[in-house]
Amino acid sequence: MTIKPLIILPDPILRQASKPIETVDGEVKKLAADMLETMYDAPGIGLAAIQIGVPRRMLVLDVSKEGDDKTPLVFINPEIVSSSDERSVYEEGCLSIPDYYAEVERPAKIKVRHLDAEGREQMTEADGLLATCLQHEIDHLNGILFIDHISKLKREMVIRKFTKAAKLRGSKAL
Ligand code: NI
């Protein structure tokens, strides 16, 4: 397992739509292991493959409470098949937008069809933090970031801040 560098806003890679995974082979399993390692190291509770620069439809998460046993989950080719009318609000963050948090409203409950880490078809019903986290990560597979769900004013402020920071990093490298 290898910790991979994270792709950070405003890198255009984050806006790419990811492609489905056709077979869950050794390479895909290695990618899942690397993603979990990278997520735990960050630390974060969810990571999509595109956040380490791999445009494939896979995400990993672990929404277990601090102090409880780790519960790593792998979702391959996830597809939301139903969403509740009921909504819930969580303060979200993202490993690709470090140290920025904002409240996002999303459906409170969802049903997701996907493959698991072994390539078996699964249907997962999620609510609470798991539902929010899954929707956030599935958005990544479609090139959508959580800041797309906040006001335009706030979004532009965040993008400006990260664009400036990226330029500073660039000039230091010269
Ligand atoms: Ni994210």
Short mmCIF file of N, CA and C and ligand atoms in Angstrom, two decimals:
data_model
loop_
_atom_site.label_atom_id
_atom_site.label_comp_id
_atom_site.label_asym_id
_atom_site.label_seq_id
_atom_site.Cartn_x
_atom_site.Cartn_y
_atom_site.Cartn_z
N MET A 1 0.84 -1.20 0.00
CA MET A 1 0.00 0.00 0.00
C MET A 1 0.88 1.25 0.00
N THR A 2 0.43 2.24 -0.73
CA THR A 2 1.21 3.46 -0.88
C THR A 2 0.35 4.68 -0.62
N ILE A 3 0.89 5.63 0.13
CA ILE A 3 0.19 6.90 0.31
C ILE A 3 0.45 7.75 -0.94
N LYS A 4 -0.64 8.18 -1.58
CA LYS A 4 -0.51 8.94 -2.83
C LYS A 4 -0.72 10.43 -2.55
N PRO A 5 -0.07 11.29 -3.37
CA PRO A 5 -0.30 12.73 -3.21
C PRO A 5 -1.74 13.09 -3.61
N LEU A 6 -2.34 14.02 -2.86
CA LEU A 6 -3.72 14.43 -3.12
C LEU A 6 -3.78 15.56 -4.15
N ILE A 7 -4.78 15.50 -5.00
CA ILE A 7 -5.02 16.57 -5.98
C ILE A 7 -5.81 17.66 -5.26
N ILE A 8 -5.32 18.89 -5.37
CA ILE A 8 -5.90 20.01 -4.62
C ILE A 8 -6.55 21.04 -5.57
N LEU A 9 -7.67 21.62 -5.11
CA LEU A 9 -8.30 22.73 -5.82
C LEU A 9 -7.27 23.80 -6.14
N PRO A 10 -7.22 24.47 -7.29
CA PRO A 10 -8.16 24.38 -8.42
C PRO A 10 -7.71 23.45 -9.55
N ASP A 11 -6.96 22.40 -9.25
CA ASP A 11 -6.50 21.49 -10.31
C ASP A 11 -7.69 21.00 -11.15
N PRO A 12 -7.62 21.22 -12.47
CA PRO A 12 -8.75 20.84 -13.33
C PRO A 12 -9.05 19.34 -13.36
N ILE A 13 -8.10 18.52 -12.90
CA ILE A 13 -8.35 17.07 -12.84
C ILE A 13 -9.61 16.78 -12.02
N LEU A 14 -9.82 17.60 -10.97
CA LEU A 14 -10.97 17.38 -10.09
C LEU A 14 -12.31 17.55 -10.81
N ARG A 15 -12.28 18.22 -11.97
CA ARG A 15 -13.51 18.47 -12.73
C ARG A 15 -13.79 17.41 -13.78
N GLN A 16 -12.87 16.43 -13.89
CA GLN A 16 -13.06 15.33 -14.86
C GLN A 16 -14.11 14.35 -14.37
N ALA A 17 -14.91 13.81 -15.30
CA ALA A 17 -15.82 12.72 -14.94
C ALA A 17 -15.04 11.41 -15.00
N SER A 18 -15.22 10.56 -14.01
CA SER A 18 -14.48 9.29 -13.95
C SER A 18 -15.19 8.20 -14.74
N LYS A 19 -14.41 7.23 -15.19
CA LYS A 19 -14.94 6.14 -16.03
C LYS A 19 -15.22 4.88 -15.20
N PRO A 20 -16.25 4.12 -15.60
CA PRO A 20 -16.58 2.90 -14.86
C PRO A 20 -15.41 1.89 -14.86
N ILE A 21 -15.41 1.06 -13.84
CA ILE A 21 -14.42 -0.02 -13.73
C ILE A 21 -15.06 -1.27 -14.29
N GLU A 22 -14.40 -1.90 -15.25
CA GLU A 22 -15.02 -3.06 -15.90
C GLU A 22 -14.81 -4.35 -15.12
N THR A 23 -13.59 -4.58 -14.66
CA THR A 23 -13.35 -5.79 -13.85
C THR A 23 -12.60 -5.42 -12.59
N VAL A 24 -13.03 -6.06 -11.50
CA VAL A 24 -12.36 -5.82 -10.23
C VAL A 24 -11.19 -6.81 -10.14
N ASP A 25 -10.07 -6.38 -10.68
CA ASP A 25 -8.87 -7.24 -10.72
C ASP A 25 -7.85 -6.77 -9.68
N GLY A 26 -6.69 -7.37 -9.72
CA GLY A 26 -5.65 -7.04 -8.75
C GLY A 26 -5.27 -5.57 -8.75
N GLU A 27 -5.28 -4.98 -9.93
CA GLU A 27 -4.91 -3.57 -10.05
C GLU A 27 -5.93 -2.67 -9.33
N VAL A 28 -7.21 -3.02 -9.51
CA VAL A 28 -8.29 -2.26 -8.87
C VAL A 28 -8.20 -2.42 -7.34
N LYS A 29 -7.90 -3.65 -6.90
CA LYS A 29 -7.77 -3.90 -5.45
C LYS A 29 -6.60 -3.13 -4.86
N LYS A 30 -5.52 -3.03 -5.64
CA LYS A 30 -4.36 -2.27 -5.17
C LYS A 30 -4.71 -0.79 -5.08
N LEU A 31 -5.47 -0.31 -6.07
CA LEU A 31 -5.90 1.09 -6.05
C LEU A 31 -6.76 1.36 -4.79
N ALA A 32 -7.66 0.43 -4.47
CA ALA A 32 -8.51 0.58 -3.28
C ALA A 32 -7.65 0.64 -2.01
N ALA A 33 -6.64 -0.24 -1.94
CA ALA A 33 -5.75 -0.27 -0.77
C ALA A 33 -4.98 1.05 -0.66
N ASP A 34 -4.48 1.55 -1.78
CA ASP A 34 -3.74 2.83 -1.78
C ASP A 34 -4.66 3.98 -1.37
N MET A 35 -5.90 3.94 -1.85
CA MET A 35 -6.85 5.01 -1.51
C MET A 35 -7.17 5.01 -0.01
N LEU A 36 -7.36 3.81 0.56
CA LEU A 36 -7.64 3.73 2.00
C LEU A 36 -6.44 4.23 2.81
N GLU A 37 -5.26 3.80 2.41
CA GLU A 37 -4.03 4.23 3.09
C GLU A 37 -3.91 5.76 3.04
N THR A 38 -4.16 6.34 1.88
CA THR A 38 -4.07 7.79 1.68
C THR A 38 -5.13 8.51 2.52
N MET A 39 -6.36 7.95 2.54
CA MET A 39 -7.45 8.56 3.31
C MET A 39 -7.15 8.54 4.81
N TYR A 40 -6.71 7.40 5.34
CA TYR A 40 -6.42 7.31 6.78
C TYR A 40 -5.25 8.20 7.15
N ASP A 41 -4.29 8.32 6.26
CA ASP A 41 -3.11 9.13 6.55
C ASP A 41 -3.45 10.62 6.60
N ALA A 42 -4.43 11.05 5.80
CA ALA A 42 -4.69 12.50 5.62
C ALA A 42 -4.95 13.28 6.92
N PRO A 43 -5.81 12.94 7.87
CA PRO A 43 -6.81 11.89 7.81
C PRO A 43 -8.13 12.42 7.28
N GLY A 44 -8.89 11.51 6.64
CA GLY A 44 -10.20 11.87 6.15
C GLY A 44 -11.16 10.71 6.32
N ILE A 45 -12.45 10.93 6.01
CA ILE A 45 -13.44 9.86 6.15
C ILE A 45 -13.93 9.36 4.79
N GLY A 46 -13.48 10.00 3.71
CA GLY A 46 -13.88 9.55 2.38
C GLY A 46 -12.89 10.04 1.35
N LEU A 47 -12.74 9.25 0.28
CA LEU A 47 -11.82 9.64 -0.80
C LEU A 47 -12.29 9.00 -2.10
N ALA A 48 -12.30 9.79 -3.16
CA ALA A 48 -12.62 9.27 -4.49
C ALA A 48 -11.31 9.12 -5.26
N ALA A 49 -11.26 8.14 -6.20
CA ALA A 49 -10.02 7.85 -6.93
C ALA A 49 -9.47 9.08 -7.65
N ILE A 50 -10.36 9.92 -8.16
CA ILE A 50 -9.92 11.11 -8.89
C ILE A 50 -9.09 12.05 -7.99
N GLN A 51 -9.29 11.95 -6.68
CA GLN A 51 -8.53 12.82 -5.77
C GLN A 51 -7.07 12.40 -5.66
N ILE A 52 -6.73 11.20 -6.16
CA ILE A 52 -5.31 10.87 -6.31
C ILE A 52 -4.96 10.77 -7.80
N GLY A 53 -5.80 11.40 -8.62
CA GLY A 53 -5.49 11.55 -10.04
C GLY A 53 -5.89 10.37 -10.92
N VAL A 54 -6.71 9.45 -10.38
CA VAL A 54 -7.13 8.28 -11.16
C VAL A 54 -8.62 8.41 -11.50
N PRO A 55 -8.94 8.66 -12.79
CA PRO A 55 -10.33 8.93 -13.15
C PRO A 55 -11.19 7.66 -13.32
N ARG A 56 -11.27 6.86 -12.27
CA ARG A 56 -12.08 5.63 -12.28
C ARG A 56 -13.16 5.75 -11.21
N ARG A 57 -14.31 5.09 -11.45
CA ARG A 57 -15.44 5.25 -10.54
C ARG A 57 -15.30 4.36 -9.30
N MET A 58 -14.48 4.81 -8.39
CA MET A 58 -14.31 4.09 -7.12
C MET A 58 -14.13 5.10 -5.99
N LEU A 59 -14.72 4.78 -4.84
CA LEU A 59 -14.54 5.61 -3.66
C LEU A 59 -14.35 4.72 -2.45
N VAL A 60 -13.68 5.26 -1.45
CA VAL A 60 -13.51 4.54 -0.18
C VAL A 60 -13.99 5.46 0.92
N LEU A 61 -14.49 4.87 2.01
CA LEU A 61 -14.85 5.69 3.16
C LEU A 61 -14.81 4.88 4.44
N ASP A 62 -14.79 5.60 5.53
CA ASP A 62 -14.88 5.00 6.86
C ASP A 62 -15.51 6.04 7.76
N VAL A 63 -16.79 5.81 8.09
CA VAL A 63 -17.51 6.79 8.91
C VAL A 63 -17.66 6.29 10.35
N SER A 64 -16.81 5.32 10.74
CA SER A 64 -16.89 4.82 12.12
C SER A 64 -16.47 5.93 13.09
N LYS A 65 -17.02 5.84 14.32
CA LYS A 65 -16.71 6.87 15.32
C LYS A 65 -15.26 6.74 15.79
N GLU A 66 -14.69 7.87 16.18
CA GLU A 66 -13.33 7.87 16.69
C GLU A 66 -13.24 6.93 17.89
N GLY A 67 -12.23 6.10 17.94
CA GLY A 67 -12.07 5.18 19.05
C GLY A 67 -12.66 3.81 18.75
N ASP A 68 -13.64 3.74 17.83
CA ASP A 68 -14.20 2.44 17.43
C ASP A 68 -13.25 1.76 16.43
N ASP A 69 -13.52 0.48 16.16
CA ASP A 69 -12.70 -0.22 15.17
C ASP A 69 -12.87 0.43 13.79
N LYS A 70 -11.82 0.38 13.00
CA LYS A 70 -11.90 0.91 11.64
C LYS A 70 -12.89 0.09 10.82
N THR A 71 -13.69 0.78 10.01
CA THR A 71 -14.65 0.09 9.13
C THR A 71 -14.47 0.59 7.70
N PRO A 72 -13.41 0.12 7.02
CA PRO A 72 -13.19 0.61 5.66
C PRO A 72 -14.24 0.07 4.69
N LEU A 73 -14.79 0.94 3.86
CA LEU A 73 -15.79 0.54 2.86
C LEU A 73 -15.27 0.93 1.48
N VAL A 74 -15.52 0.07 0.50
CA VAL A 74 -15.12 0.34 -0.88
C VAL A 74 -16.37 0.27 -1.76
N PHE A 75 -16.62 1.31 -2.53
CA PHE A 75 -17.75 1.35 -3.46
C PHE A 75 -17.19 1.51 -4.87
N ILE A 76 -17.54 0.56 -5.74
CA ILE A 76 -17.09 0.62 -7.14
C ILE A 76 -18.32 0.84 -8.03
N ASN A 77 -18.20 1.73 -9.01
CA ASN A 77 -19.32 2.09 -9.91
C ASN A 77 -20.61 2.39 -9.16
N PRO A 78 -20.56 3.21 -8.10
CA PRO A 78 -21.78 3.48 -7.32
C PRO A 78 -22.79 4.30 -8.12
N GLU A 79 -24.05 3.96 -7.90
CA GLU A 79 -25.12 4.65 -8.61
C GLU A 79 -26.26 4.86 -7.61
N ILE A 80 -26.69 6.10 -7.45
CA ILE A 80 -27.80 6.39 -6.53
C ILE A 80 -29.10 6.00 -7.23
N VAL A 81 -29.84 5.04 -6.67
CA VAL A 81 -31.08 4.60 -7.31
C VAL A 81 -32.31 5.26 -6.69
N SER A 82 -32.19 5.74 -5.45
CA SER A 82 -33.28 6.55 -4.89
C SER A 82 -32.77 7.46 -3.78
N SER A 83 -33.45 8.59 -3.62
CA SER A 83 -33.09 9.59 -2.61
C SER A 83 -34.36 10.01 -1.89
N SER A 84 -34.27 10.27 -0.59
CA SER A 84 -35.45 10.69 0.18
C SER A 84 -35.77 12.16 -0.10
N ASP A 85 -37.04 12.51 0.09
CA ASP A 85 -37.42 13.93 0.02
C ASP A 85 -36.88 14.65 1.25
N GLU A 86 -36.81 13.89 2.34
CA GLU A 86 -36.27 14.45 3.58
C GLU A 86 -34.82 14.87 3.34
N ARG A 87 -34.44 16.04 3.87
CA ARG A 87 -33.08 16.53 3.65
C ARG A 87 -32.35 16.61 4.98
N SER A 88 -31.03 16.62 4.92
CA SER A 88 -30.28 16.88 6.14
C SER A 88 -29.09 17.77 5.81
N VAL A 89 -28.63 18.47 6.83
CA VAL A 89 -27.53 19.43 6.64
C VAL A 89 -26.33 18.96 7.45
N TYR A 90 -25.18 18.89 6.80
CA TYR A 90 -23.92 18.56 7.49
C TYR A 90 -22.87 19.59 7.13
N GLU A 91 -21.97 19.82 8.06
CA GLU A 91 -20.82 20.67 7.73
C GLU A 91 -19.82 19.76 7.02
N GLU A 92 -19.56 20.04 5.75
CA GLU A 92 -18.67 19.20 4.96
C GLU A 92 -17.30 19.83 4.76
N GLY A 93 -16.33 18.96 4.53
CA GLY A 93 -14.99 19.39 4.16
C GLY A 93 -14.54 18.45 3.06
N CYS A 94 -13.33 18.64 2.55
CA CYS A 94 -12.87 17.79 1.45
C CYS A 94 -11.34 17.77 1.47
N LEU A 95 -10.75 16.59 1.30
CA LEU A 95 -9.29 16.51 1.32
C LEU A 95 -8.66 17.30 0.17
N SER A 96 -9.45 17.60 -0.87
CA SER A 96 -8.93 18.38 -2.00
C SER A 96 -9.11 19.88 -1.80
N ILE A 97 -9.81 20.25 -0.70
CA ILE A 97 -10.02 21.66 -0.37
C ILE A 97 -9.68 21.81 1.12
N PRO A 98 -8.40 21.63 1.48
CA PRO A 98 -8.05 21.52 2.90
C PRO A 98 -8.43 22.75 3.72
N ASP A 99 -8.87 22.47 4.95
CA ASP A 99 -9.18 23.51 5.94
C ASP A 99 -10.33 24.43 5.54
N TYR A 100 -11.20 23.99 4.68
CA TYR A 100 -12.40 24.77 4.37
C TYR A 100 -13.63 23.90 4.66
N TYR A 101 -14.58 24.45 5.39
CA TYR A 101 -15.78 23.70 5.77
C TYR A 101 -17.00 24.57 5.50
N ALA A 102 -18.08 23.93 5.07
CA ALA A 102 -19.33 24.67 4.87
C ALA A 102 -20.50 23.72 4.98
N GLU A 103 -21.65 24.26 5.40
CA GLU A 103 -22.85 23.45 5.52
C GLU A 103 -23.43 23.17 4.14
N VAL A 104 -23.78 21.89 3.92
CA VAL A 104 -24.39 21.48 2.65
C VAL A 104 -25.65 20.68 2.97
N GLU A 105 -26.72 20.99 2.22
CA GLU A 105 -27.97 20.26 2.39
C GLU A 105 -28.10 19.22 1.28
N ARG A 106 -28.42 18.00 1.68
CA ARG A 106 -28.58 16.90 0.71
C ARG A 106 -29.72 15.99 1.18
N PRO A 107 -30.20 15.09 0.29
CA PRO A 107 -31.17 14.10 0.74
C PRO A 107 -30.64 13.34 1.96
N ALA A 108 -31.53 13.10 2.94
CA ALA A 108 -31.11 12.47 4.20
C ALA A 108 -30.84 10.97 4.04
N LYS A 109 -31.58 10.33 3.11
CA LYS A 109 -31.42 8.88 2.92
C LYS A 109 -31.29 8.58 1.44
N ILE A 110 -30.40 7.64 1.13
CA ILE A 110 -30.24 7.23 -0.28
C ILE A 110 -30.07 5.71 -0.36
N LYS A 111 -30.34 5.20 -1.56
CA LYS A 111 -30.08 3.80 -1.84
C LYS A 111 -29.07 3.78 -2.99
N VAL A 112 -28.00 3.03 -2.82
CA VAL A 112 -26.91 3.02 -3.80
C VAL A 112 -26.64 1.59 -4.30
N ARG A 113 -26.63 1.43 -5.62
CA ARG A 113 -26.23 0.16 -6.21
C ARG A 113 -24.76 0.26 -6.58
N HIS A 114 -23.99 -0.77 -6.28
CA HIS A 114 -22.53 -0.68 -6.50
C HIS A 114 -21.91 -2.06 -6.46
N LEU A 115 -20.64 -2.14 -6.76
CA LEU A 115 -19.86 -3.35 -6.54
C LEU A 115 -19.04 -3.14 -5.28
N ASP A 116 -18.79 -4.23 -4.54
CA ASP A 116 -17.92 -4.11 -3.37
C ASP A 116 -16.47 -4.41 -3.76
N ALA A 117 -15.59 -4.47 -2.78
CA ALA A 117 -14.15 -4.63 -3.04
C ALA A 117 -13.83 -5.94 -3.75
N GLU A 118 -14.75 -6.92 -3.67
CA GLU A 118 -14.54 -8.21 -4.32
C GLU A 118 -15.24 -8.29 -5.68
N GLY A 119 -15.90 -7.19 -6.07
CA GLY A 119 -16.58 -7.17 -7.36
C GLY A 119 -18.00 -7.73 -7.32
N ARG A 120 -18.52 -7.95 -6.09
CA ARG A 120 -19.90 -8.45 -5.96
C ARG A 120 -20.89 -7.31 -6.00
N GLU A 121 -22.04 -7.55 -6.65
CA GLU A 121 -23.08 -6.51 -6.69
C GLU A 121 -23.72 -6.35 -5.33
N GLN A 122 -23.92 -5.10 -4.93
CA GLN A 122 -24.50 -4.81 -3.61
C GLN A 122 -25.49 -3.68 -3.75
N MET A 123 -26.44 -3.63 -2.81
CA MET A 123 -27.35 -2.49 -2.69
C MET A 123 -27.19 -2.00 -1.25
N THR A 124 -26.82 -0.74 -1.09
CA THR A 124 -26.60 -0.20 0.25
C THR A 124 -27.60 0.91 0.53
N GLU A 125 -28.30 0.79 1.66
CA GLU A 125 -29.19 1.87 2.10
C GLU A 125 -28.43 2.67 3.14
N ALA A 126 -28.39 3.98 2.95
CA ALA A 126 -27.59 4.80 3.84
C ALA A 126 -28.38 5.99 4.36
N ASP A 127 -28.13 6.33 5.63
CA ASP A 127 -28.65 7.58 6.16
C ASP A 127 -27.54 8.22 7.00
N GLY A 128 -27.86 9.35 7.62
CA GLY A 128 -26.88 10.01 8.48
C GLY A 128 -25.61 10.39 7.73
N LEU A 129 -24.50 10.29 8.47
CA LEU A 129 -23.20 10.70 7.90
C LEU A 129 -22.82 9.86 6.68
N LEU A 130 -23.17 8.56 6.70
CA LEU A 130 -22.83 7.70 5.56
C LEU A 130 -23.51 8.19 4.27
N ALA A 131 -24.79 8.61 4.39
CA ALA A 131 -25.52 9.10 3.21
C ALA A 131 -24.86 10.37 2.67
N THR A 132 -24.49 11.27 3.56
CA THR A 132 -23.84 12.52 3.15
C THR A 132 -22.50 12.24 2.49
N CYS A 133 -21.71 11.39 3.14
CA CYS A 133 -20.37 11.09 2.66
C CYS A 133 -20.43 10.42 1.28
N LEU A 134 -21.35 9.46 1.13
CA LEU A 134 -21.50 8.78 -0.16
C LEU A 134 -21.87 9.77 -1.27
N GLN A 135 -22.79 10.68 -0.98
CA GLN A 135 -23.19 11.64 -2.00
C GLN A 135 -22.04 12.58 -2.35
N HIS A 136 -21.27 12.99 -1.34
CA HIS A 136 -20.11 13.86 -1.57
C HIS A 136 -19.10 13.14 -2.48
N GLU A 137 -18.82 11.86 -2.19
CA GLU A 137 -17.81 11.12 -2.97
C GLU A 137 -18.32 10.79 -4.38
N ILE A 138 -19.62 10.45 -4.49
CA ILE A 138 -20.18 10.15 -5.82
C ILE A 138 -20.14 11.41 -6.67
N ASP A 139 -20.37 12.58 -6.06
CA ASP A 139 -20.21 13.85 -6.78
C ASP A 139 -18.82 13.95 -7.41
N HIS A 140 -17.78 13.57 -6.63
CA HIS A 140 -16.40 13.63 -7.15
C HIS A 140 -16.26 12.84 -8.46
N LEU A 141 -16.96 11.69 -8.53
CA LEU A 141 -16.85 10.85 -9.74
C LEU A 141 -17.44 11.54 -10.96
N ASN A 142 -18.27 12.55 -10.69
CA ASN A 142 -18.89 13.32 -11.78
C ASN A 142 -18.27 14.72 -11.91
N GLY A 143 -17.13 14.93 -11.27
CA GLY A 143 -16.43 16.22 -11.37
C GLY A 143 -17.08 17.33 -10.56
N ILE A 144 -17.92 16.93 -9.59
CA ILE A 144 -18.63 17.93 -8.77
C ILE A 144 -17.99 17.99 -7.38
N LEU A 145 -17.82 19.20 -6.87
CA LEU A 145 -17.22 19.40 -5.54
C LEU A 145 -18.29 19.94 -4.58
N PHE A 146 -18.06 19.77 -3.27
CA PHE A 146 -19.11 20.21 -2.33
C PHE A 146 -19.32 21.72 -2.39
N ILE A 147 -18.29 22.46 -2.81
CA ILE A 147 -18.45 23.92 -2.92
C ILE A 147 -19.41 24.29 -4.06
N ASP A 148 -19.76 23.33 -4.92
CA ASP A 148 -20.76 23.60 -5.96
C ASP A 148 -22.17 23.66 -5.35
N HIS A 149 -22.29 23.20 -4.10
CA HIS A 149 -23.60 23.20 -3.43
C HIS A 149 -23.76 24.39 -2.49
N ILE A 150 -22.78 25.30 -2.43
CA ILE A 150 -22.90 26.48 -1.56
C ILE A 150 -23.14 27.70 -2.44
N SER A 151 -23.25 28.87 -1.82
CA SER A 151 -23.57 30.06 -2.62
C SER A 151 -22.41 30.39 -3.57
N LYS A 152 -22.76 31.04 -4.69
CA LYS A 152 -21.77 31.38 -5.70
C LYS A 152 -20.69 32.30 -5.11
N LEU A 153 -21.13 33.22 -4.26
CA LEU A 153 -20.21 34.17 -3.64
C LEU A 153 -19.16 33.43 -2.80
N LYS A 154 -19.64 32.52 -1.95
CA LYS A 154 -18.72 31.75 -1.10
C LYS A 154 -17.80 30.88 -1.95
N ARG A 155 -18.37 30.26 -2.98
CA ARG A 155 -17.59 29.36 -3.85
C ARG A 155 -16.46 30.14 -4.53
N GLU A 156 -16.80 31.32 -5.08
CA GLU A 156 -15.78 32.10 -5.79
C GLU A 156 -14.67 32.55 -4.85
N MET A 157 -15.06 32.85 -3.59
CA MET A 157 -14.04 33.24 -2.60
C MET A 157 -13.05 32.10 -2.35
N VAL A 158 -13.60 30.89 -2.18
CA VAL A 158 -12.74 29.73 -1.91
C VAL A 158 -11.83 29.45 -3.10
N ILE A 159 -12.40 29.48 -4.30
CA ILE A 159 -11.60 29.18 -5.50
C ILE A 159 -10.48 30.22 -5.65
N ARG A 160 -10.81 31.49 -5.39
CA ARG A 160 -9.79 32.55 -5.47
C ARG A 160 -8.65 32.28 -4.50
N LYS A 161 -9.02 31.93 -3.27
CA LYS A 161 -8.01 31.69 -2.23
C LYS A 161 -7.09 30.53 -2.64
N PHE A 162 -7.67 29.45 -3.15
CA PHE A 162 -6.86 28.29 -3.52
C PHE A 162 -6.06 28.53 -4.79
N THR A 163 -6.58 29.37 -5.69
CA THR A 163 -5.84 29.69 -6.91
C THR A 163 -4.59 30.50 -6.55
N LYS A 164 -4.77 31.44 -5.62
CA LYS A 164 -3.64 32.24 -5.14
C LYS A 164 -2.58 31.35 -4.50
N ALA A 165 -3.03 30.46 -3.65
CA ALA A 165 -2.11 29.56 -2.94
C ALA A 165 -1.34 28.67 -3.92
N ALA A 166 -2.03 28.21 -4.97
CA ALA A 166 -1.39 27.35 -5.98
C ALA A 166 -0.32 28.13 -6.72
N LYS A 167 -0.61 29.42 -7.01
CA LYS A 167 0.37 30.27 -7.71
C LYS A 167 1.61 30.47 -6.84
N LEU A 168 1.37 30.68 -5.54
CA LEU A 168 2.50 30.86 -4.61
C LEU A 168 3.38 29.61 -4.59
N ARG A 169 2.73 28.44 -4.52
CA ARG A 169 3.48 27.17 -4.52
C ARG A 169 4.30 27.06 -5.81
N GLY A 170 3.67 27.47 -6.94
CA GLY A 170 4.34 27.41 -8.24
C GLY A 170 5.57 28.28 -8.28
N SER A 171 5.47 29.52 -7.76
CA SER A 171 6.60 30.44 -7.86
C SER A 171 7.75 30.00 -6.95
N LYS A 172 7.40 29.33 -5.84
CA LYS A 172 8.45 28.83 -4.96
C LYS A 172 9.26 27.72 -5.64
N ALA A 173 8.61 27.02 -6.54
CA ALA A 173 9.27 25.89 -7.19
C ALA A 173 10.26 26.34 -8.25
N LEU A 174 10.20 27.63 -8.66
CA LEU A 174 11.07 28.10 -9.75
C LEU A 174 12.55 28.17 -9.34
NI NI B 1 -14.16 15.51 -1.21
#
